[in-house]
PDB file of C-alpha atoms in Angstrom:
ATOM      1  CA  UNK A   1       0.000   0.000   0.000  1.00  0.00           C
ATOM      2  CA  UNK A   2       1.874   2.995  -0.786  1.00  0.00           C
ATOM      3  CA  UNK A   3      -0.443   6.751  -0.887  1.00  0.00           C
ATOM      4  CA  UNK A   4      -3.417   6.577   1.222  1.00  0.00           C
ATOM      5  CA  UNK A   5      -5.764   9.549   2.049  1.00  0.00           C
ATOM      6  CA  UNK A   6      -8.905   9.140   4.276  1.00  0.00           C
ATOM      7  CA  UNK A   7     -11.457  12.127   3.243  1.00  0.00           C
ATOM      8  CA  UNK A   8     -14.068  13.282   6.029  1.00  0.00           C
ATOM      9  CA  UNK A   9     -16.802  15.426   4.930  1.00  0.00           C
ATOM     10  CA  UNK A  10     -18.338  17.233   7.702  1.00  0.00           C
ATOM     11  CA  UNK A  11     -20.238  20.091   8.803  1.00  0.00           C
ATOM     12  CA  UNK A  12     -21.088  21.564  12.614  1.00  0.00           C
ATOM     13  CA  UNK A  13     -18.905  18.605  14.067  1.00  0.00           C
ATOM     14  CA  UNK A  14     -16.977  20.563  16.578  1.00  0.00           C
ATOM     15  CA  UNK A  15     -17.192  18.507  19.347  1.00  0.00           C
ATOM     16  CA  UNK A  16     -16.950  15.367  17.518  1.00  0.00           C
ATOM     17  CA  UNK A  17     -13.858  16.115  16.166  1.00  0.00           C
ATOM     18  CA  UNK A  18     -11.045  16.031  18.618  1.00  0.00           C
ATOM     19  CA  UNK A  19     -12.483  12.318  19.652  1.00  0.00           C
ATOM     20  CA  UNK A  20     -11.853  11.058  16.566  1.00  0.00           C
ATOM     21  CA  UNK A  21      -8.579  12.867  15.773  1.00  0.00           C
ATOM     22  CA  UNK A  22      -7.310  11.268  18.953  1.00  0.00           C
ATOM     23  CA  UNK A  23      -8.357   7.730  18.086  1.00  0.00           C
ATOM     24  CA  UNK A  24      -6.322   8.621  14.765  1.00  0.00           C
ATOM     25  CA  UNK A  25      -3.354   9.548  16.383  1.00  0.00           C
ATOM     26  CA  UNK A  26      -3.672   6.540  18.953  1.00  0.00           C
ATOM     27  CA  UNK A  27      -4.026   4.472  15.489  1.00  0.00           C
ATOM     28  CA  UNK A  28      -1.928   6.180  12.841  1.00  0.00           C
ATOM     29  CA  UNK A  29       1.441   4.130  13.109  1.00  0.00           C
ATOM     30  CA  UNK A  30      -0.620   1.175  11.821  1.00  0.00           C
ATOM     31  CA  UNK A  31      -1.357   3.348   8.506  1.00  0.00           C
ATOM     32  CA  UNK A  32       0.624   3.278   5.613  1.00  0.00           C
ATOM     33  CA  UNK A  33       3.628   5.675   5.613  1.00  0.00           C
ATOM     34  CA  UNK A  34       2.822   8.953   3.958  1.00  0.00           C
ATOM     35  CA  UNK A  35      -0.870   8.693   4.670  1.00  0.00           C
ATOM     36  CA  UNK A  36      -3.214  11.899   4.904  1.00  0.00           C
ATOM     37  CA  UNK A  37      -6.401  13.199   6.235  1.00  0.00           C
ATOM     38  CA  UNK A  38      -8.400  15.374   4.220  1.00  0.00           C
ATOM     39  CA  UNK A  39     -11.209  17.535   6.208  1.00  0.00           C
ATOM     40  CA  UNK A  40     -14.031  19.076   3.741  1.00  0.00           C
ATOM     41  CA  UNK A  41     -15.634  21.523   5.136  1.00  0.00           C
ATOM     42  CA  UNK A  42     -18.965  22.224   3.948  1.00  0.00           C
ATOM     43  CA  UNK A  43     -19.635  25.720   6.078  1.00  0.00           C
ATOM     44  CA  UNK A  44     -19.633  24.639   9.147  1.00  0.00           C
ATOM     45  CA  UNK A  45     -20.989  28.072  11.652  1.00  0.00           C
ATOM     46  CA  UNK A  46     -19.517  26.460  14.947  1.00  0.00           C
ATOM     47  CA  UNK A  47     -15.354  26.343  14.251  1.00  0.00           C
ATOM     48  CA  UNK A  48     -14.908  22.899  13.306  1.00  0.00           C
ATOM     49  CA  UNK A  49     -12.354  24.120  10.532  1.00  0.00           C
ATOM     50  CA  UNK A  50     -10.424  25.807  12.996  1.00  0.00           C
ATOM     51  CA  UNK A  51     -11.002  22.987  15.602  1.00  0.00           C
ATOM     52  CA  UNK A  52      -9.034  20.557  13.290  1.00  0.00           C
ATOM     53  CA  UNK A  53      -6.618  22.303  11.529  1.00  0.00           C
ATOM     54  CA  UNK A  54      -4.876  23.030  15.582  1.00  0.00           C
ATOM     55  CA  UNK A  55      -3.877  18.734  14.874  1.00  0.00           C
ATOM     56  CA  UNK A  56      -2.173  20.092  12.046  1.00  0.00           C
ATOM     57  CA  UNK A  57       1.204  19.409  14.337  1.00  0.00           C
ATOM     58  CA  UNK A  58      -0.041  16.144  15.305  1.00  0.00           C
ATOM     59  CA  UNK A  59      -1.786  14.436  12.652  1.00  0.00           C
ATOM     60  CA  UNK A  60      -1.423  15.176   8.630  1.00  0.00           C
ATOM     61  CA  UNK A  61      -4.879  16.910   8.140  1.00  0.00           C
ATOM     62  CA  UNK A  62      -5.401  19.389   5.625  1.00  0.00           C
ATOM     63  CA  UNK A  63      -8.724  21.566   5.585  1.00  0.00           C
ATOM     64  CA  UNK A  64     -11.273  22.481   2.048  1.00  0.00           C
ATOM     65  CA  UNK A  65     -13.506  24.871   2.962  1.00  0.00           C
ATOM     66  CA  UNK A  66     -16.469  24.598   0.554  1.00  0.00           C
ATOM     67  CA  UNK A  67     -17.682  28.039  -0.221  1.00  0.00           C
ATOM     68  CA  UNK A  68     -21.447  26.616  -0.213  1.00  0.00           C
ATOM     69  CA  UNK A  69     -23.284  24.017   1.679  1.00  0.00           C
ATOM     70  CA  UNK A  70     -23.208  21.385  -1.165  1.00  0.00           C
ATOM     71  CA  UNK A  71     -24.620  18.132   1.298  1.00  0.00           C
ATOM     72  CA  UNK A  72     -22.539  15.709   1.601  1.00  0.00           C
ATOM     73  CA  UNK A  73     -22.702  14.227  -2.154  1.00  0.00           C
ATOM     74  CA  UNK A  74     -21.372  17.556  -2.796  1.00  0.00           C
ATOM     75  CA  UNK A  75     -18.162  17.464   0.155  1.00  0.00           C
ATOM     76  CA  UNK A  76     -17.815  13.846  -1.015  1.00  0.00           C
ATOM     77  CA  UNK A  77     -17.212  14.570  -4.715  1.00  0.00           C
ATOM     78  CA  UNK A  78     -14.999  17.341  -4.030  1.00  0.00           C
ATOM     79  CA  UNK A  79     -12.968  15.053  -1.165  1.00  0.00           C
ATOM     80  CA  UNK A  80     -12.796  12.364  -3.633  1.00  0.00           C
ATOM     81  CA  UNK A  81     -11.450  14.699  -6.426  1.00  0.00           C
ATOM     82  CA  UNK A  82      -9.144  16.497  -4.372  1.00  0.00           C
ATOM     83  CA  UNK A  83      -7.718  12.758  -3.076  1.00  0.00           C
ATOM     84  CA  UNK A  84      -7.758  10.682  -6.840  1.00  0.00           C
ATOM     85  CA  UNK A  85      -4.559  12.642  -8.515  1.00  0.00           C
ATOM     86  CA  UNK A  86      -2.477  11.640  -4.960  1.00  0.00           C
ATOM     87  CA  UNK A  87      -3.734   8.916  -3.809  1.00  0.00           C
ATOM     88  CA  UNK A  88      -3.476   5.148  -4.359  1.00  0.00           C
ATOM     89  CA  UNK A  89      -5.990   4.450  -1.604  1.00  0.00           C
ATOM     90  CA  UNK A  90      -9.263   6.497  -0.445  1.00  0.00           C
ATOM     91  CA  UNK A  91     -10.846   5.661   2.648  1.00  0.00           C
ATOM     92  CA  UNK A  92     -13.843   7.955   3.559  1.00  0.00           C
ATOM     93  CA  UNK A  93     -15.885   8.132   6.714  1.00  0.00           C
ATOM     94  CA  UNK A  94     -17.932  10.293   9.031  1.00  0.00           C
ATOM     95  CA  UNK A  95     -16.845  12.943  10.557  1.00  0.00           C
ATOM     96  CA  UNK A  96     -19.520  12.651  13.850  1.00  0.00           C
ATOM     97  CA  UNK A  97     -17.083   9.928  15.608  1.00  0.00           C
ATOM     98  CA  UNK A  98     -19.043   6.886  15.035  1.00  0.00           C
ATOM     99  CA  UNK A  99     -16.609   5.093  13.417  1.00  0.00           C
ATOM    100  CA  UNK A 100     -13.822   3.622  13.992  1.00  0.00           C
ATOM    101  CA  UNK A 101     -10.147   4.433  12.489  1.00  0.00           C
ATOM    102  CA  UNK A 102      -9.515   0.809  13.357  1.00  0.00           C
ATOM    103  CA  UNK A 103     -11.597  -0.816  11.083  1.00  0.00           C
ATOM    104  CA  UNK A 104      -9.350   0.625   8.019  1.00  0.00           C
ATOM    105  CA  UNK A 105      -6.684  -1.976   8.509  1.00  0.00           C
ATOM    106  CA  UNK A 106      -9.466  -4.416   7.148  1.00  0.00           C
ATOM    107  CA  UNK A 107     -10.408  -2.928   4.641  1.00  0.00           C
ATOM    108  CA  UNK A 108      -7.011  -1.865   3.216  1.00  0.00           C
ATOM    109  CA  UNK A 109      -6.079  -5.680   3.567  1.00  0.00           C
ATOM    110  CA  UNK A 110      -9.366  -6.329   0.824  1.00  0.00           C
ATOM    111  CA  UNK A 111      -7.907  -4.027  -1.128  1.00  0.00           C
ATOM    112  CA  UNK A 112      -4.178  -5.460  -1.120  1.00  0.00           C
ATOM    113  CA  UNK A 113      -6.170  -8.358  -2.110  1.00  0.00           C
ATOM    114  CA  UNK A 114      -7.679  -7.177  -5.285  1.00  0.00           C
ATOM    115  CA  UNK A 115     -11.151  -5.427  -3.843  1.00  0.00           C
ATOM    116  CA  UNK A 116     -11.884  -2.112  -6.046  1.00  0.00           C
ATOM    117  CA  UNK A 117     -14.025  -1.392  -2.783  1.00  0.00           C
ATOM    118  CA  UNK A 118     -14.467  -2.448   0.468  1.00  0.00           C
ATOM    119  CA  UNK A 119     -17.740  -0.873   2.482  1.00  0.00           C
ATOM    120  CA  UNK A 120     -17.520  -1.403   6.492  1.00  0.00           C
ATOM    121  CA  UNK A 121     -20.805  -2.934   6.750  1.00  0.00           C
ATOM    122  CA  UNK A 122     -23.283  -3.403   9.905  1.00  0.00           C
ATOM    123  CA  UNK A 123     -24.538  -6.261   8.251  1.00  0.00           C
ATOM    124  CA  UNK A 124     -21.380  -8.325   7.969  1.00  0.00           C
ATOM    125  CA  UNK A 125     -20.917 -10.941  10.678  1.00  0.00           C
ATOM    126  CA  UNK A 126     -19.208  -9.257  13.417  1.00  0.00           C
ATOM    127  CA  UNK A 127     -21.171  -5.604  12.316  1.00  0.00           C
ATOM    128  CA  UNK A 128     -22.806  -4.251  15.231  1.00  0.00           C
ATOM    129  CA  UNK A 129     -25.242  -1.075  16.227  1.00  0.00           C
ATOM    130  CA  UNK A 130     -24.707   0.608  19.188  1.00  0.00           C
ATOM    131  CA  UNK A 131     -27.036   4.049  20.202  1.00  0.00           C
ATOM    132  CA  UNK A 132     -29.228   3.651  17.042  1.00  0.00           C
ATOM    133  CA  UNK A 133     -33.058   4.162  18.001  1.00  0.00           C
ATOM    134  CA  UNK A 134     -35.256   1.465  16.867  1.00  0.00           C
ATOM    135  CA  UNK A 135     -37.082   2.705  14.492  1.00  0.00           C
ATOM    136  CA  UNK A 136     -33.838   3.711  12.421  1.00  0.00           C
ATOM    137  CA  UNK A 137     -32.535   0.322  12.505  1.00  0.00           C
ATOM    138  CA  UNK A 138     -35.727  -1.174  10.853  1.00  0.00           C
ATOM    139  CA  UNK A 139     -35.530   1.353   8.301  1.00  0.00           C
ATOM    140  CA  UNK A 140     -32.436   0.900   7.329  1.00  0.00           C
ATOM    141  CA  UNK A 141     -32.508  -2.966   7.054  1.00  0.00           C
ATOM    142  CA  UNK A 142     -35.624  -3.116   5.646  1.00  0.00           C
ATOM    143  CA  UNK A 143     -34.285  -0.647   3.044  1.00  0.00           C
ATOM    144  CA  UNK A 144     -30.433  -2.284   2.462  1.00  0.00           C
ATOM    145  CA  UNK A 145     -32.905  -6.033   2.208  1.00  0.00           C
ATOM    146  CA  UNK A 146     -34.678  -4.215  -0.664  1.00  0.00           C
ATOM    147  CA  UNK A 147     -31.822  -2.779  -2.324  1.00  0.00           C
ATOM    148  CA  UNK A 148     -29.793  -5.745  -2.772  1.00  0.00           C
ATOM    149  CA  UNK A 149     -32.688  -7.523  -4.076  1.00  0.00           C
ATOM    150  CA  UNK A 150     -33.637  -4.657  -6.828  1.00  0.00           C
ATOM    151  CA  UNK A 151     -29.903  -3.848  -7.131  1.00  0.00           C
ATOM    152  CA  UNK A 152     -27.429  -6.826  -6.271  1.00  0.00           C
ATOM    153  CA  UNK A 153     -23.521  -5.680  -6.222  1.00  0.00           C
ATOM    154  CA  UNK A 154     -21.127  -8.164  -5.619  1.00  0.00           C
ATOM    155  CA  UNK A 155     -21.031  -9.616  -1.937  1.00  0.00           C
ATOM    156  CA  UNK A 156     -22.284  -5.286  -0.580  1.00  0.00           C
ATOM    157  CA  UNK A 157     -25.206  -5.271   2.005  1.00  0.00           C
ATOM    158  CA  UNK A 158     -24.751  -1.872   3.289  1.00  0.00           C
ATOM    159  CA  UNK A 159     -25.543   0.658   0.529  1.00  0.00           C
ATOM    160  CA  UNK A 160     -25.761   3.175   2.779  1.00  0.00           C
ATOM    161  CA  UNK A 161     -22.544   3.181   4.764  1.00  0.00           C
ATOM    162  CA  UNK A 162     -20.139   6.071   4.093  1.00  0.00           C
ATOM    163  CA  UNK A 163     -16.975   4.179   5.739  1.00  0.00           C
ATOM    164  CA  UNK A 164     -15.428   2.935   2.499  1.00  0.00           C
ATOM    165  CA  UNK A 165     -12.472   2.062   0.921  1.00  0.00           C
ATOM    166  CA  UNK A 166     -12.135   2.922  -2.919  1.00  0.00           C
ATOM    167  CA  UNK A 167      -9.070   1.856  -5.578  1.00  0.00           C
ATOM    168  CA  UNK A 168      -8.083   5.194  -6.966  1.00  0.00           C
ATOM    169  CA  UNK A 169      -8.604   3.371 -10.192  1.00  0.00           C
ATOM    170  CA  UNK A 170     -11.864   2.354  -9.901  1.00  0.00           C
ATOM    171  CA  UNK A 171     -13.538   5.808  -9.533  1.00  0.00           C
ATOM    172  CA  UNK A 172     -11.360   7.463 -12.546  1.00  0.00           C
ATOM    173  CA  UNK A 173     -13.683   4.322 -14.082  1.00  0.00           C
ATOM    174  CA  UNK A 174     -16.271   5.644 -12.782  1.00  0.00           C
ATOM    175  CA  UNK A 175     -15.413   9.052 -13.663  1.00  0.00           C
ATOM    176  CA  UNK A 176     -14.696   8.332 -17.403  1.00  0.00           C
ATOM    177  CA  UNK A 177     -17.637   6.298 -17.051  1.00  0.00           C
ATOM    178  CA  UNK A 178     -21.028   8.905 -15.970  1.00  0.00           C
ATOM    179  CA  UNK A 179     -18.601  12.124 -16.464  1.00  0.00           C
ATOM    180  CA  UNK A 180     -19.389  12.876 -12.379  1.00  0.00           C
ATOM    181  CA  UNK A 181     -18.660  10.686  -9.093  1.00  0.00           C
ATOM    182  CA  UNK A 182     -21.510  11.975  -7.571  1.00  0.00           C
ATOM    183  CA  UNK A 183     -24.737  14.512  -8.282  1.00  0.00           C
ATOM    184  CA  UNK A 184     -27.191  13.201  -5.604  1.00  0.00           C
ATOM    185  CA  UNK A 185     -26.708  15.729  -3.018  1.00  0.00           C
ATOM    186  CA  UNK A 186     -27.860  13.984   0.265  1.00  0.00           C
ATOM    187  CA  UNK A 187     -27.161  10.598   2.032  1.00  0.00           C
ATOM    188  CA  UNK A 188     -28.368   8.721  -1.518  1.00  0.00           C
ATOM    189  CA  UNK A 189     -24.912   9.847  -2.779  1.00  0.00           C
ATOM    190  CA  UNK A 190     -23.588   6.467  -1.384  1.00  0.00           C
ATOM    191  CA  UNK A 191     -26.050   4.136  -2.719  1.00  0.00           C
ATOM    192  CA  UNK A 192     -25.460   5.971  -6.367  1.00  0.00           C
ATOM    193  CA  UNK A 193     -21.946   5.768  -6.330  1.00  0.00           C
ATOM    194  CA  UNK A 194     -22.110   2.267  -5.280  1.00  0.00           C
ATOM    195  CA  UNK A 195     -24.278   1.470  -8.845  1.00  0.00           C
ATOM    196  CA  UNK A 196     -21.767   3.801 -10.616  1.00  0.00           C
ATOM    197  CA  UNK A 197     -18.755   1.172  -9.371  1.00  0.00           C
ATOM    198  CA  UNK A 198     -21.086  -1.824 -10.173  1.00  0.00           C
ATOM    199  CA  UNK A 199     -21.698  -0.285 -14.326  1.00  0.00           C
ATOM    200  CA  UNK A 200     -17.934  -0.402 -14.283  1.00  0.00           C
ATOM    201  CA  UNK A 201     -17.431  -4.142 -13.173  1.00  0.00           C
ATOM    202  CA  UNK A 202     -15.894  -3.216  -9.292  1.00  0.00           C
ATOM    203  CA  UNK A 203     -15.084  -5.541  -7.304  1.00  0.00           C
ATOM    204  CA  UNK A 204     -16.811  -4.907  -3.963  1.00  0.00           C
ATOM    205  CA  UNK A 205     -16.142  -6.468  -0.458  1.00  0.00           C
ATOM    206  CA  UNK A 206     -17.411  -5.733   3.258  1.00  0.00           C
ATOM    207  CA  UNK A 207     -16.044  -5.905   6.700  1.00  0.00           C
ATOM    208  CA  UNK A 208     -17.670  -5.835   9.739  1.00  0.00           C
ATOM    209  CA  UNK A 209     -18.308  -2.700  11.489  1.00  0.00           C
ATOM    210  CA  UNK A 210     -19.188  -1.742  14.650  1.00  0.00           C
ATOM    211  CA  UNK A 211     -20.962   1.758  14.225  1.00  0.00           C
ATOM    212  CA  UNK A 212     -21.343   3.486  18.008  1.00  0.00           C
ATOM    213  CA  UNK A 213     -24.483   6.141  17.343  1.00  0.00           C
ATOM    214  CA  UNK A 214     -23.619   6.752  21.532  1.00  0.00           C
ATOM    215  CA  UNK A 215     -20.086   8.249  20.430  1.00  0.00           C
ATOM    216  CA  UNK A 216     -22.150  11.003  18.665  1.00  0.00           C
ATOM    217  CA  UNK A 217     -21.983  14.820  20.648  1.00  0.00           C
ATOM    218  CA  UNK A 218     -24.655  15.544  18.075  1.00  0.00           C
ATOM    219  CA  UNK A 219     -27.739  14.664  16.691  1.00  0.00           C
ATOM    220  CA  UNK A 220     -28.064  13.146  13.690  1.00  0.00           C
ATOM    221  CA  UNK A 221     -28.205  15.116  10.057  1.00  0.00           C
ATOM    222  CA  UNK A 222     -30.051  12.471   8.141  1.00  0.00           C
ATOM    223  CA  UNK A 223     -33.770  13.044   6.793  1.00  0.00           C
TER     224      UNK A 223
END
């Protein structure tokens, strides 16, 4: 694995922010050498900018600030274009602390095995929900149960989760492919980049992940 960059779009995750820089730093010698963090910023009103570029001296985080709330299809294109021309490897995740920086070596192992994409899935044996209200759970399996059956890709039973791990490669496929990574503006950005990968023949693994809603200062952004 040689250039790896892990893209976080966020917005109004100030307090979120130091928790999971620290479980970076606590993490980062089991990254590749030369790794980065890219922060994109998409006009955040409570500091979180600011917040993260002060681990500039302890972590390799670079800030975008978007000059317009684009959702996050919109700070997930513009991660993922900023990222392809450097990077090898692009791992992307939330920036609200729920995940965990520890689940990458798994899914950079898929990829050293030939995966074009490897989601961290709650449905994988192993995947877990802690914090998550009822009622959000059923939606979302009753949704991911329909999806794969209208929409099969490869062995992928989370279309929804944003903690991925994408070949370079694959999404300048993509790219060539539709013109645009992304144009759904809201959380549907993940499930349409996921059929994007499939139309270009990706090869697309899961492992398990563990996603802790009770890690979260804030409340959920998802309609």
């Amino acid at each position: 694995m040689s250039r790896l960059t892990v893209v976080v779009p966020v917005r109004n995750e100030r307090e979120a922010v130091p928790s999971l820089f620290t479980r970076f730093k606590e993490y980062s010698s089991q990254l590749p050498p030369g790794w980065s963090l890219l922060l994109v910023d998409g006009m955040s009103t409570d500091g979180t900018p600011e917040v993260a570029e002060e681990w500039s001296d302890r972590l390799p985080v670079r800030v975008i600030r978007l000059s317009e709330n684009r959702g996050l299809g919109g700070a997930l294109e513009a991660g993922l274009l900023e990222a392809i021309p450097e990077s090898d490897v692009i791992v992307t995740m939330d920036g609200d602390d729920s995940h965990d920086p520890s689940t990458i070596g798994a899914m950079l192992e898929n990829i050293d095995d030939g995966a074009d994409l490897v989601i961290a899935s709650r449905f994988e044996p192993g995947g877990e929900e802690i914090g998550v209200a009822g009622h959000r759970k059923v939606l979302s399996h009753a949704a991911s149960g329909l999806l794969r059956t209208l929409f099969p890709v490869g062995a992928a039973k989370d279309y929804s989760s944003g903690f991925r791990a994408y070949r370079s490669d694959a999404l300048r496929a993509v790219a060539d492919a539709h013109g645009r990574l992304v144009e759904e503006s809201g959380f549907s950005c993940m499930m349409e980049l996921l059929l994007k990968l499939r139309s270009v023949g990706a090869d697309v693994r899961e492992v398990p992940l563990v996603l802790r809603y009770d890690l979260k200062p804030t409340e959920s952004k998802m309609d």
